[in-house]
């Protein structure tokens, strides 16, 4: 029986040139297929611009595409090259509801200042360098949904991908005129100045959950076989800091795949975080939807071969049928060293990417690891 696993990797424009030419894209897809991957998550939205020609952006902001990608359609190129070698393509809306990074709102808020998210002092909402749109505003939500559905309708993609900014809002937000008025109408008072007031957190998080429900239903109405995938911040912390109630998303069936960003730099921290998530009394069906996000490379950090194998082994022991790596360039570093570890070890046996039907089965029914696979994994763990 074939292995059914999610073996994914993010394709970025940060610290990577992979999307900057058709030739590089084609070479990368060949490389990933040979390494044993079966799905890619290419960025298509960031810094207030799309990486594909967008009529939604043209009509809303007068700019059709990121200027670095003029004259090309990188998404179409990825879809063609990936499908040629059997890889699934799930476009990643990287910036989500963030408008810019250290640009005071950028071109989007320059044209639509009424879309800005505000903190309790009325200032533009900023967190960790990102400036934010008000993701609780129906106009902003409709814009984001239009972008996503534009991709779904116009490209032969296999799903769509959100992250720690989609759907999300920093907990310090929600103090704009629209949201304050809405809260006042419902509760007869203004929102508390404490952004982490329990009721205030839940009220805003529930609004984002309802947006995700609308997104899920809209995508499925176009094609029920498309995957709705989300890579939120860690549950608990993600709720407190970014209003991402990912446990409710799972419980309500609003995601097909959830790969929380368990970006830990040692195996002990990774194990503790994943165990805490699993111990939240998730059903076997909910567990079947989990494929943790693993930090492979960022800045000068690079995961070791030993830890890479330990993480994958721990995932399988916990019933996780796969993982998604951040990001592609980590596989190419040091003469493709980590790609070789995967190709000769845990990814030596090819795996089929799950269908929507597969994801609706209990996790125990989805994986059949061969004894050869297990021996290879133990062998490679021992030598690194």
PDB file of C-alpha atoms in Angstrom, residues 116-315:
ATOM      1  CA  UNK A 116      -6.090  50.760   8.114  1.00  0.00           C
ATOM      2  CA  UNK A 117      -6.144  48.815  11.375  1.00  0.00           C
ATOM      3  CA  UNK A 118      -5.732  50.982  14.493  1.00  0.00           C
ATOM      4  CA  UNK A 119      -4.381  50.434  17.987  1.00  0.00           C
ATOM      5  CA  UNK A 120      -6.003  51.779  21.163  1.00  0.00           C
ATOM      6  CA  UNK A 121      -4.303  55.157  20.645  1.00  0.00           C
ATOM      7  CA  UNK A 122      -5.673  55.503  17.131  1.00  0.00           C
ATOM      8  CA  UNK A 123      -2.318  54.900  15.486  1.00  0.00           C
ATOM      9  CA  UNK A 124      -1.704  52.679  12.466  1.00  0.00           C
ATOM     10  CA  UNK A 125      -1.423  49.128  13.777  1.00  0.00           C
ATOM     11  CA  UNK A 126       2.146  47.869  13.628  1.00  0.00           C
ATOM     12  CA  UNK A 127       3.648  44.659  14.984  1.00  0.00           C
ATOM     13  CA  UNK A 128       7.097  43.186  14.400  1.00  0.00           C
ATOM     14  CA  UNK A 129       7.672  45.605  11.530  1.00  0.00           C
ATOM     15  CA  UNK A 130       4.432  44.822   9.680  1.00  0.00           C
ATOM     16  CA  UNK A 131       1.669  47.401   9.155  1.00  0.00           C
ATOM     17  CA  UNK A 132      -1.854  46.040   9.002  1.00  0.00           C
ATOM     18  CA  UNK A 133      -5.129  46.308   7.164  1.00  0.00           C
ATOM     19  CA  UNK A 134      -8.230  46.018   9.317  1.00  0.00           C
ATOM     20  CA  UNK A 135      -9.103  42.375   8.747  1.00  0.00           C
ATOM     21  CA  UNK A 136     -12.393  42.852  10.641  1.00  0.00           C
ATOM     22  CA  UNK A 137     -13.655  45.298   8.008  1.00  0.00           C
ATOM     23  CA  UNK A 138     -16.027  43.652   5.459  1.00  0.00           C
ATOM     24  CA  UNK A 139     -14.518  45.663   2.599  1.00  0.00           C
ATOM     25  CA  UNK A 140     -11.035  44.407   3.446  1.00  0.00           C
ATOM     26  CA  UNK A 141     -12.305  40.868   3.834  1.00  0.00           C
ATOM     27  CA  UNK A 142     -14.097  41.016   0.478  1.00  0.00           C
ATOM     28  CA  UNK A 143     -10.916  42.281  -1.186  1.00  0.00           C
ATOM     29  CA  UNK A 144      -8.852  39.421   0.235  1.00  0.00           C
ATOM     30  CA  UNK A 145     -11.476  36.859  -0.701  1.00  0.00           C
ATOM     31  CA  UNK A 146     -11.586  38.269  -4.244  1.00  0.00           C
ATOM     32  CA  UNK A 147      -7.819  37.814  -4.586  1.00  0.00           C
ATOM     33  CA  UNK A 148      -8.027  34.216  -3.433  1.00  0.00           C
ATOM     34  CA  UNK A 149     -10.971  33.332  -5.658  1.00  0.00           C
ATOM     35  CA  UNK A 150      -9.289  35.005  -8.620  1.00  0.00           C
ATOM     36  CA  UNK A 151      -6.436  32.509  -8.269  1.00  0.00           C
ATOM     37  CA  UNK A 152      -8.800  29.578  -7.777  1.00  0.00           C
ATOM     38  CA  UNK A 153     -10.824  30.448 -10.879  1.00  0.00           C
ATOM     39  CA  UNK A 154      -7.967  31.331 -13.208  1.00  0.00           C
ATOM     40  CA  UNK A 155      -5.286  28.729 -12.437  1.00  0.00           C
ATOM     41  CA  UNK A 156      -5.157  24.936 -12.263  1.00  0.00           C
ATOM     42  CA  UNK A 157      -4.035  25.049  -8.637  1.00  0.00           C
ATOM     43  CA  UNK A 158      -4.610  22.320  -6.067  1.00  0.00           C
ATOM     44  CA  UNK A 159      -5.680  24.599  -3.218  1.00  0.00           C
ATOM     45  CA  UNK A 160      -4.888  27.844  -1.414  1.00  0.00           C
ATOM     46  CA  UNK A 161      -2.641  28.631   1.535  1.00  0.00           C
ATOM     47  CA  UNK A 162      -3.023  31.066   4.452  1.00  0.00           C
ATOM     48  CA  UNK A 163      -0.515  31.642   7.221  1.00  0.00           C
ATOM     49  CA  UNK A 164       0.192  33.610  10.397  1.00  0.00           C
ATOM     50  CA  UNK A 165      -1.289  36.710   8.717  1.00  0.00           C
ATOM     51  CA  UNK A 166      -4.316  35.091   7.040  1.00  0.00           C
ATOM     52  CA  UNK A 167      -6.741  35.186   8.674  1.00  0.00           C
ATOM     53  CA  UNK A 168      -5.202  37.207  11.475  1.00  0.00           C
ATOM     54  CA  UNK A 169      -5.006  40.545  13.243  1.00  0.00           C
ATOM     55  CA  UNK A 170      -2.547  41.534  15.967  1.00  0.00           C
ATOM     56  CA  UNK A 171      -4.383  41.561  19.286  1.00  0.00           C
ATOM     57  CA  UNK A 172      -3.549  45.260  19.645  1.00  0.00           C
ATOM     58  CA  UNK A 173      -5.926  46.044  16.742  1.00  0.00           C
ATOM     59  CA  UNK A 174      -9.650  46.620  16.522  1.00  0.00           C
ATOM     60  CA  UNK A 175      -9.769  50.231  17.708  1.00  0.00           C
ATOM     61  CA  UNK A 176     -10.684  51.753  14.345  1.00  0.00           C
ATOM     62  CA  UNK A 177     -14.001  53.585  13.984  1.00  0.00           C
ATOM     63  CA  UNK A 178     -15.777  50.741  12.173  1.00  0.00           C
ATOM     64  CA  UNK A 179     -14.911  48.047  14.705  1.00  0.00           C
ATOM     65  CA  UNK A 180     -15.499  50.249  17.753  1.00  0.00           C
ATOM     66  CA  UNK A 181     -18.948  51.161  16.430  1.00  0.00           C
ATOM     67  CA  UNK A 182     -19.799  47.520  15.753  1.00  0.00           C
ATOM     68  CA  UNK A 183     -18.701  46.488  19.241  1.00  0.00           C
ATOM     69  CA  UNK A 184     -20.636  49.355  20.801  1.00  0.00           C
ATOM     70  CA  UNK A 185     -23.809  48.366  18.957  1.00  0.00           C
ATOM     71  CA  UNK A 186     -23.540  44.825  20.285  1.00  0.00           C
ATOM     72  CA  UNK A 187     -22.431  45.482  23.866  1.00  0.00           C
ATOM     73  CA  UNK A 188     -23.471  49.067  24.566  1.00  0.00           C
ATOM     74  CA  UNK A 189     -19.945  50.148  25.444  1.00  0.00           C
ATOM     75  CA  UNK A 190     -16.575  50.748  23.839  1.00  0.00           C
ATOM     76  CA  UNK A 191     -13.966  47.979  23.624  1.00  0.00           C
ATOM     77  CA  UNK A 192     -11.696  47.595  26.672  1.00  0.00           C
ATOM     78  CA  UNK A 193      -8.316  49.286  26.367  1.00  0.00           C
ATOM     79  CA  UNK A 194      -6.706  46.048  27.477  1.00  0.00           C
ATOM     80  CA  UNK A 195      -6.199  44.281  24.116  1.00  0.00           C
ATOM     81  CA  UNK A 196      -6.022  40.884  25.836  1.00  0.00           C
ATOM     82  CA  UNK A 197      -9.317  41.124  27.669  1.00  0.00           C
ATOM     83  CA  UNK A 198     -10.771  37.613  27.298  1.00  0.00           C
ATOM     84  CA  UNK A 199     -14.139  38.612  25.882  1.00  0.00           C
ATOM     85  CA  UNK A 200     -12.578  41.196  23.534  1.00  0.00           C
ATOM     86  CA  UNK A 201     -10.077  38.620  22.250  1.00  0.00           C
ATOM     87  CA  UNK A 202     -12.784  36.057  21.566  1.00  0.00           C
ATOM     88  CA  UNK A 203     -15.170  38.516  19.890  1.00  0.00           C
ATOM     89  CA  UNK A 204     -12.545  39.568  17.360  1.00  0.00           C
ATOM     90  CA  UNK A 205     -11.200  36.037  16.857  1.00  0.00           C
ATOM     91  CA  UNK A 206     -14.740  34.827  16.155  1.00  0.00           C
ATOM     92  CA  UNK A 207     -15.042  37.411  13.384  1.00  0.00           C
ATOM     93  CA  UNK A 208     -11.895  36.058  11.748  1.00  0.00           C
ATOM     94  CA  UNK A 209     -13.154  32.495  12.121  1.00  0.00           C
ATOM     95  CA  UNK A 210     -16.356  33.491  10.309  1.00  0.00           C
ATOM     96  CA  UNK A 211     -14.264  34.995   7.526  1.00  0.00           C
ATOM     97  CA  UNK A 212     -12.387  31.713   7.212  1.00  0.00           C
ATOM     98  CA  UNK A 213     -15.713  29.861   7.072  1.00  0.00           C
ATOM     99  CA  UNK A 214     -16.794  32.086   4.173  1.00  0.00           C
ATOM    100  CA  UNK A 215     -13.448  31.586   2.440  1.00  0.00           C
ATOM    101  CA  UNK A 216     -13.664  27.799   2.848  1.00  0.00           C
ATOM    102  CA  UNK A 217     -17.211  27.642   1.548  1.00  0.00           C
ATOM    103  CA  UNK A 218     -16.417  29.917  -1.405  1.00  0.00           C
ATOM    104  CA  UNK A 219     -13.409  27.871  -2.499  1.00  0.00           C
ATOM    105  CA  UNK A 220     -15.315  24.603  -2.159  1.00  0.00           C
ATOM    106  CA  UNK A 221     -18.235  26.013  -4.164  1.00  0.00           C
ATOM    107  CA  UNK A 222     -15.848  26.450  -7.094  1.00  0.00           C
ATOM    108  CA  UNK A 223     -14.165  23.072  -6.664  1.00  0.00           C
ATOM    109  CA  UNK A 224     -14.802  20.793  -3.666  1.00  0.00           C
ATOM    110  CA  UNK A 225     -11.560  18.925  -4.343  1.00  0.00           C
ATOM    111  CA  UNK A 226      -9.377  21.974  -3.711  1.00  0.00           C
ATOM    112  CA  UNK A 227      -7.360  21.976  -0.478  1.00  0.00           C
ATOM    113  CA  UNK A 228      -7.818  24.850   1.981  1.00  0.00           C
ATOM    114  CA  UNK A 229      -4.553  24.892   3.899  1.00  0.00           C
ATOM    115  CA  UNK A 230      -3.578  27.147   6.805  1.00  0.00           C
ATOM    116  CA  UNK A 231      -0.222  27.643   8.535  1.00  0.00           C
ATOM    117  CA  UNK A 232      -1.096  29.691  11.614  1.00  0.00           C
ATOM    118  CA  UNK A 233       1.037  30.676  14.555  1.00  0.00           C
ATOM    119  CA  UNK A 234       1.239  28.141  17.376  1.00  0.00           C
ATOM    120  CA  UNK A 235      -2.211  27.513  18.930  1.00  0.00           C
ATOM    121  CA  UNK A 236      -2.706  29.385  22.185  1.00  0.00           C
ATOM    122  CA  UNK A 237      -0.010  31.941  21.472  1.00  0.00           C
ATOM    123  CA  UNK A 238      -1.512  32.555  18.031  1.00  0.00           C
ATOM    124  CA  UNK A 239      -4.900  33.226  19.616  1.00  0.00           C
ATOM    125  CA  UNK A 240      -3.482  35.599  22.221  1.00  0.00           C
ATOM    126  CA  UNK A 241      -1.250  37.530  19.830  1.00  0.00           C
ATOM    127  CA  UNK A 242      -2.958  37.296  16.408  1.00  0.00           C
ATOM    128  CA  UNK A 243      -6.574  36.234  17.111  1.00  0.00           C
ATOM    129  CA  UNK A 244      -6.062  32.921  15.298  1.00  0.00           C
ATOM    130  CA  UNK A 245      -8.395  30.375  16.878  1.00  0.00           C
ATOM    131  CA  UNK A 246      -6.959  27.426  14.979  1.00  0.00           C
ATOM    132  CA  UNK A 247      -8.381  24.824  17.336  1.00  0.00           C
ATOM    133  CA  UNK A 248     -11.884  26.042  16.492  1.00  0.00           C
ATOM    134  CA  UNK A 249     -10.940  26.004  12.806  1.00  0.00           C
ATOM    135  CA  UNK A 250     -10.152  22.303  13.139  1.00  0.00           C
ATOM    136  CA  UNK A 251     -13.227  21.517  15.213  1.00  0.00           C
ATOM    137  CA  UNK A 252     -15.515  23.228  12.699  1.00  0.00           C
ATOM    138  CA  UNK A 253     -13.843  21.629   9.690  1.00  0.00           C
ATOM    139  CA  UNK A 254     -12.798  24.960   8.172  1.00  0.00           C
ATOM    140  CA  UNK A 255      -9.379  23.690   7.063  1.00  0.00           C
ATOM    141  CA  UNK A 256      -8.308  20.619   5.137  1.00  0.00           C
ATOM    142  CA  UNK A 257      -4.685  20.871   6.245  1.00  0.00           C
ATOM    143  CA  UNK A 258      -3.309  22.727   9.261  1.00  0.00           C
ATOM    144  CA  UNK A 259       0.433  23.082   9.544  1.00  0.00           C
ATOM    145  CA  UNK A 260       1.139  25.332  12.527  1.00  0.00           C
ATOM    146  CA  UNK A 261       4.528  26.991  12.427  1.00  0.00           C
ATOM    147  CA  UNK A 262       6.405  24.945  15.024  1.00  0.00           C
ATOM    148  CA  UNK A 263       9.586  26.835  14.225  1.00  0.00           C
ATOM    149  CA  UNK A 264      11.754  25.549  17.079  1.00  0.00           C
ATOM    150  CA  UNK A 265      15.523  25.284  16.873  1.00  0.00           C
ATOM    151  CA  UNK A 266      16.028  22.234  19.086  1.00  0.00           C
ATOM    152  CA  UNK A 267      14.271  18.883  19.181  1.00  0.00           C
ATOM    153  CA  UNK A 268      13.193  19.211  22.821  1.00  0.00           C
ATOM    154  CA  UNK A 269      11.286  22.457  22.178  1.00  0.00           C
ATOM    155  CA  UNK A 270       9.780  21.013  19.016  1.00  0.00           C
ATOM    156  CA  UNK A 271       8.587  17.884  20.795  1.00  0.00           C
ATOM    157  CA  UNK A 272       7.098  19.840  23.707  1.00  0.00           C
ATOM    158  CA  UNK A 273       5.211  22.179  21.389  1.00  0.00           C
ATOM    159  CA  UNK A 274       3.790  19.399  19.230  1.00  0.00           C
ATOM    160  CA  UNK A 275       2.837  17.328  22.278  1.00  0.00           C
ATOM    161  CA  UNK A 276       0.966  20.297  23.762  1.00  0.00           C
ATOM    162  CA  UNK A 277      -0.959  20.646  20.510  1.00  0.00           C
ATOM    163  CA  UNK A 278      -1.809  16.951  20.299  1.00  0.00           C
ATOM    164  CA  UNK A 279      -2.860  16.851  23.959  1.00  0.00           C
ATOM    165  CA  UNK A 280      -5.679  19.328  23.326  1.00  0.00           C
ATOM    166  CA  UNK A 281      -8.042  16.373  22.960  1.00  0.00           C
ATOM    167  CA  UNK A 282      -8.064  16.464  19.154  1.00  0.00           C
ATOM    168  CA  UNK A 283     -10.066  13.734  17.456  1.00  0.00           C
ATOM    169  CA  UNK A 284      -8.362  11.292  15.089  1.00  0.00           C
ATOM    170  CA  UNK A 285     -10.011  13.120  12.186  1.00  0.00           C
ATOM    171  CA  UNK A 286      -8.571  16.441  13.376  1.00  0.00           C
ATOM    172  CA  UNK A 287      -5.134  14.878  13.842  1.00  0.00           C
ATOM    173  CA  UNK A 288      -5.312  13.624  10.262  1.00  0.00           C
ATOM    174  CA  UNK A 289      -5.327  17.242   9.093  1.00  0.00           C
ATOM    175  CA  UNK A 290      -2.085  18.179  10.893  1.00  0.00           C
ATOM    176  CA  UNK A 291       1.246  18.453   9.082  1.00  0.00           C
ATOM    177  CA  UNK A 292       3.554  20.592  11.234  1.00  0.00           C
ATOM    178  CA  UNK A 293       5.583  23.452   9.837  1.00  0.00           C
ATOM    179  CA  UNK A 294       9.331  22.909  10.350  1.00  0.00           C
ATOM    180  CA  UNK A 295      11.972  25.632  10.286  1.00  0.00           C
ATOM    181  CA  UNK A 296      14.726  24.428   7.971  1.00  0.00           C
ATOM    182  CA  UNK A 297      16.497  27.720   7.370  1.00  0.00           C
ATOM    183  CA  UNK A 298      16.223  31.389   8.290  1.00  0.00           C
ATOM    184  CA  UNK A 299      19.034  33.918   8.183  1.00  0.00           C
ATOM    185  CA  UNK A 300      22.201  32.148   9.360  1.00  0.00           C
ATOM    186  CA  UNK A 301      20.267  29.317  11.022  1.00  0.00           C
ATOM    187  CA  UNK A 302      20.128  25.931   9.330  1.00  0.00           C
ATOM    188  CA  UNK A 303      18.649  22.768  10.843  1.00  0.00           C
ATOM    189  CA  UNK A 304      21.152  19.931  11.299  1.00  0.00           C
ATOM    190  CA  UNK A 305      20.716  16.615   9.509  1.00  0.00           C
ATOM    191  CA  UNK A 306      20.368  14.867  12.861  1.00  0.00           C
ATOM    192  CA  UNK A 307      17.595  17.154  14.064  1.00  0.00           C
ATOM    193  CA  UNK A 308      15.844  16.966  10.702  1.00  0.00           C
ATOM    194  CA  UNK A 309      15.595  13.197  11.011  1.00  0.00           C
ATOM    195  CA  UNK A 310      14.577  13.411  14.675  1.00  0.00           C
ATOM    196  CA  UNK A 311      11.732  15.789  13.857  1.00  0.00           C
ATOM    197  CA  UNK A 312      10.376  13.618  11.054  1.00  0.00           C
ATOM    198  CA  UNK A 313      10.607  10.489  13.214  1.00  0.00           C
ATOM    199  CA  UNK A 314       8.780  12.245  16.045  1.00  0.00           C
ATOM    200  CA  UNK A 315       6.080  13.425  13.645  1.00  0.00           C
TER     201      UNK A 315
END
